[in-house]
């Protein structure tokens, strides 16, 4: 809770949303990003912060079927939305084909970018089950990876694409 | 960051009165892809942001010959609409290259316009499509052509308590084509070193230019409507040679600076190149064989 | 240890198991630096200098201290004054006083972003608001930003206390911390005898590692004096040592737990936040977490140095190198320590050069202190030497591949810094590229009037060995847990576990590796210098051998026979005297309780040297838009010597990642700095690292010339791959546009200028 002089006190706002399939309620200081709410308030640290200004995609989450950078959305804007984070990608007790493909294709080195790539790629393959290499590269251009040179990430997405058919 | 309130407005009156109440201590929140970055970077302080995404007029996207784009409509809704893509190609070029996919889920053309940077990719295409903006404030509603909207880097025609409602584009004439291209060193996620939008209306033979509109990004304090280059083209034959001449004229209308993204010389040169290229593309589209 | 000439056969090494930490990482469960959350934890924020060079005349923190929600405030006066002294961090040696000053300014700021105060507050935004209440007055000094200004006679001196070393002589009042020279033969005489001699000067941009995870550290300083630190670091033992030295605390009172690490490339060797978090924690009595934001990472952490490199090379009429000299000048940033040593030894390492002289300068300027960046110092120097070779080949009309092969260093060649190479893979990489489909293909002209070109370059990185510990615990179900002390940045838990598994005769999956904290594993040097799979792997082999040895003793006890009678073959314990007596590892493990209790053994090593290092050769096709100067990378092949690839996928990944980092450095990455020493492009947006859309697939060829210094022939491979890309791209660009660029980044603006200059006949 931020403590500031009384006259400017900015109250927290109750927010209701669906988070990884569960109806969820939280209190959000209105100026906090969805990323901060997920990580600090809700303890979902799988969503990463790389830049806090929309340029790395490490904080990518899915909001109502669209991927967004959670650092560039306010937590209060989650009201009424359906949000999926990396913690919601795997089916209970298993892995999503993308997660499996990332492991098999060694598509992660340090792994900090991986949650963002997985959330982005999942949205792509759900919308475009036949996305080709160029389309995958374009779609993932908002996700930076500094370790892999992208090669194995692209191959993993292509592999998962085939699995998901 | 200075703590601020969140005001989710559900209609224009609410939003406008909130803006009026807070004066310059409140701003509209559309996609937030500029606003939240600037607030975090402490470019300015606010006491409130007014979320406009629940205001029906601001999320309206209507194609009825002409096109009405609510000020808060995210880019993806514009470019995923195939009918819009067919009729307003210049707009689609811009909407699909602002940021990456994540940014396009939120970023709006209205926000792009109101943020009013010279490098904005969305503004020049709106100019060449002869866009008109609708602005509402406590004192009522007014309209103006897009090219008059930006008044300097980060500055625009909005007065205190005023907000942008929508951008209205007239129905394109027959044999109309438009295109927007920018130059960036990377292939995505970059700010235009130079951007050029061109729109062209050909005669029925598809050979002669009836009228043209060219606008330039990132080469002056505001997006620039290249009036002389546009006027030059009227009545000319649509050839590469003509377009090269138009590019040379457009380059004289540019007033770039040197900064980390490019030098004055490079930018003048790129205006010529991109004017030529966008005109070729616009003509191809005008002839219906894009 | 020598490797037999006959290739060794492996069961586990060379396969591609799924990495052990993979599931946690794809589920988002792995905990990185910023993911640490402790009960009653509070949040630190750091106030940083807006000036690159200034005296601090006053700091008043009282308003911040009074702000509700603020628990502690600190400034330079809360850091003990430490005397100058050597702080040996395994790969680099820093000075303690400079390190203390770098982490928090005492009286003078020497780079933009230099910490001047810090607060700990109930949440991060309160911390940031509190920073605004700290009053700091500066007397602004003129910053020294360019190397010319720093080296000029009468230059403004940044550190009055700095004693420079000029070819071994002490120098006062200087910004030139070190001037070294390597020399053998008589280069001048040899140049006189040469058929062709060329000399060029190159400028290389300062470039950031660009790891996606910002620095983040959490510390708790307990009332009993114990300091616990959770931090994203390549060097947990280095962090322990640094905190101990800077805060005057006993080494063993400090426990450092390395979190998962989101990239480092050398940049997470230095300590930045840990001592600040510790001091704030002591004041507040609570755990304190501090995270850097991206701007601070760019401005105030340590990128690789930029600088100028002048190279001269002579050849005889057959194209054989007669002599080479270089003058390497790097901007170390605000404290000494640009990697000039490795630059000097690496610059001509790919060649047999009979006469050599390399001068190198470590120069202090008012920007953040540079740090190691993947093959530290070497990509910059090699950009110069390999681009020069490209031009030399043009001039003498020789095919670069033939030039490389004719002049390639090999076993017995002397490196510029003295040592003779043992068996190495330089020629192997050249031949691998020469035999590749890519090399044999013809580069088709562009249909759209674009300019295409092909270029190649080689590169070298030596790497280090040093100290590592690995503990193996045999569990009663026959699986083993393995603890090592090297943070895993790219799959090294698995490559270390695989080497243990190979010896143990177990599948990789049956070895469960973990990275221990500094209290739970023996001393281990940092994850850097391409040493982890190589040196810590050697420790794992050592530990596994000890385990097998001990298990043999136990099995002998059960079978009531002599230790000598027990063999371990293909994972089975077999009695030589009673061949029907057999135990699988699992069976033997299940019986440990009856034979003297648990088996838990630690292998420790101090591996001397790298065994010769790893060479690489890269080949690239580029396409240039002559109207805009825009470059597309059309095709890329990287060949490199891995000695023995433990996990080929992660070896390929290192080649690919290094290649793309190198492409970024070549084409776009730089510190665009104002005259005041302010980095203007301090965001990912404007720093412009390659996105997935900017590069093609990166083809790889793993060359395996076994390392004489490792039981399995393994070489450290993590760093070499960033060395060849920039000169390979430069040579390809020259081939495409018919003009040469001598400066990185070779961005569209510079390419347009080069094209224009060529057209105007200059
Ligand atoms: C990673 C990244 C990449 C980007 N790439 C590009 C790019 O390629 N090209 C480009 O042009 N831009 C780019 N941008 C900038 C930004 O995304 C665009 O300018 C976007 O169009 C802004 O729209 P928004 O809806 O997010 O605006 P917001 O951030 O919500 O608003 C922007 C400004 O306009 C004001 N505003 C918004 N709507 C109204 C209204 N209806 N009435 C009055 N004022 C209003 C806000 O108060 C604010 O000052 C990028 C940004 C990021 C973070
Ligand atoms: S942290 Fe949100 S895009 Fe980088
Ligand atoms: S794996 Fe490290 S950033 Fe992608």
PDB file of N, CA and C and ligand atoms in Angstrom, chain A residues 108-113 145-148, chain C residues 212, ligand 3:
ATOM      1  N   UNK A 108      14.881 -22.774 -25.124  1.00  0.00           N
ATOM      2  CA  UNK A 108      15.196 -21.803 -24.081  1.00  0.00           C
ATOM      3  C   UNK A 108      16.611 -22.019 -23.610  1.00  0.00           C
ATOM      4  N   UNK A 109      17.275 -20.911 -23.342  1.00  0.00           N
ATOM      5  CA  UNK A 109      18.575 -20.998 -22.682  1.00  0.00           C
ATOM      6  C   UNK A 109      18.408 -20.498 -21.253  1.00  0.00           C
ATOM      7  N   UNK A 110      18.380 -19.171 -21.086  1.00  0.00           N
ATOM      8  CA  UNK A 110      18.182 -18.692 -19.720  1.00  0.00           C
ATOM      9  C   UNK A 110      16.733 -18.842 -19.293  1.00  0.00           C
ATOM     10  N   UNK A 111      15.818 -18.780 -20.245  1.00  0.00           N
ATOM     11  CA  UNK A 111      14.412 -19.028 -19.954  1.00  0.00           C
ATOM     12  C   UNK A 111      13.602 -17.822 -19.497  1.00  0.00           C
ATOM     13  N   UNK A 112      14.202 -16.665 -19.391  1.00  0.00           N
ATOM     14  CA  UNK A 112      13.450 -15.514 -18.867  1.00  0.00           C
ATOM     15  C   UNK A 112      12.410 -15.055 -19.893  1.00  0.00           C
ATOM     16  N   UNK A 113      12.711 -15.237 -21.168  1.00  0.00           N
ATOM     17  CA  UNK A 113      11.783 -14.800 -22.212  1.00  0.00           C
ATOM     18  C   UNK A 113      10.707 -15.845 -22.479  1.00  0.00           C
ATOM     19  N   UNK A 145      14.359 -12.199 -27.427  1.00  0.00           N
ATOM     20  CA  UNK A 145      15.170 -13.216 -26.783  1.00  0.00           C
ATOM     21  C   UNK A 145      16.614 -12.868 -27.091  1.00  0.00           C
ATOM     22  N   UNK A 146      17.448 -12.817 -26.087  1.00  0.00           N
ATOM     23  CA  UNK A 146      18.843 -12.459 -26.327  1.00  0.00           C
ATOM     24  C   UNK A 146      19.737 -13.698 -26.360  1.00  0.00           C
ATOM     25  N   UNK A 147      19.216 -14.843 -25.944  1.00  0.00           N
ATOM     26  CA  UNK A 147      20.092 -16.016 -25.813  1.00  0.00           C
ATOM     27  C   UNK A 147      20.119 -16.897 -27.045  1.00  0.00           C
ATOM     28  N   UNK A 148      18.966 -17.129 -27.655  1.00  0.00           N
ATOM     29  CA  UNK A 148      18.857 -18.257 -28.592  1.00  0.00           C
ATOM     30  C   UNK A 148      19.096 -17.891 -30.044  1.00  0.00           C
TER      31      UNK A 148
ATOM     32  N   UNK C 212      17.726 -10.119 -20.934  1.00  0.00           N
ATOM     33  CA  UNK C 212      16.354  -9.624 -20.800  1.00  0.00           C
ATOM     34  C   UNK C 212      15.978  -9.396 -19.333  1.00  0.00           C
TER      35      UNK C 212
HETATM   36  S1  LIG D   3      16.363 -17.708 -23.440  1.00  0.00           S
HETATM   37 FE1  LIG D   3      17.361 -16.047 -22.501  1.00  0.00          FE
HETATM   38  S2  LIG D   3      16.314 -14.364 -23.330  1.00  0.00           S
HETATM   39 FE2  LIG D   3      15.462 -15.989 -24.373  1.00  0.00          FE
END
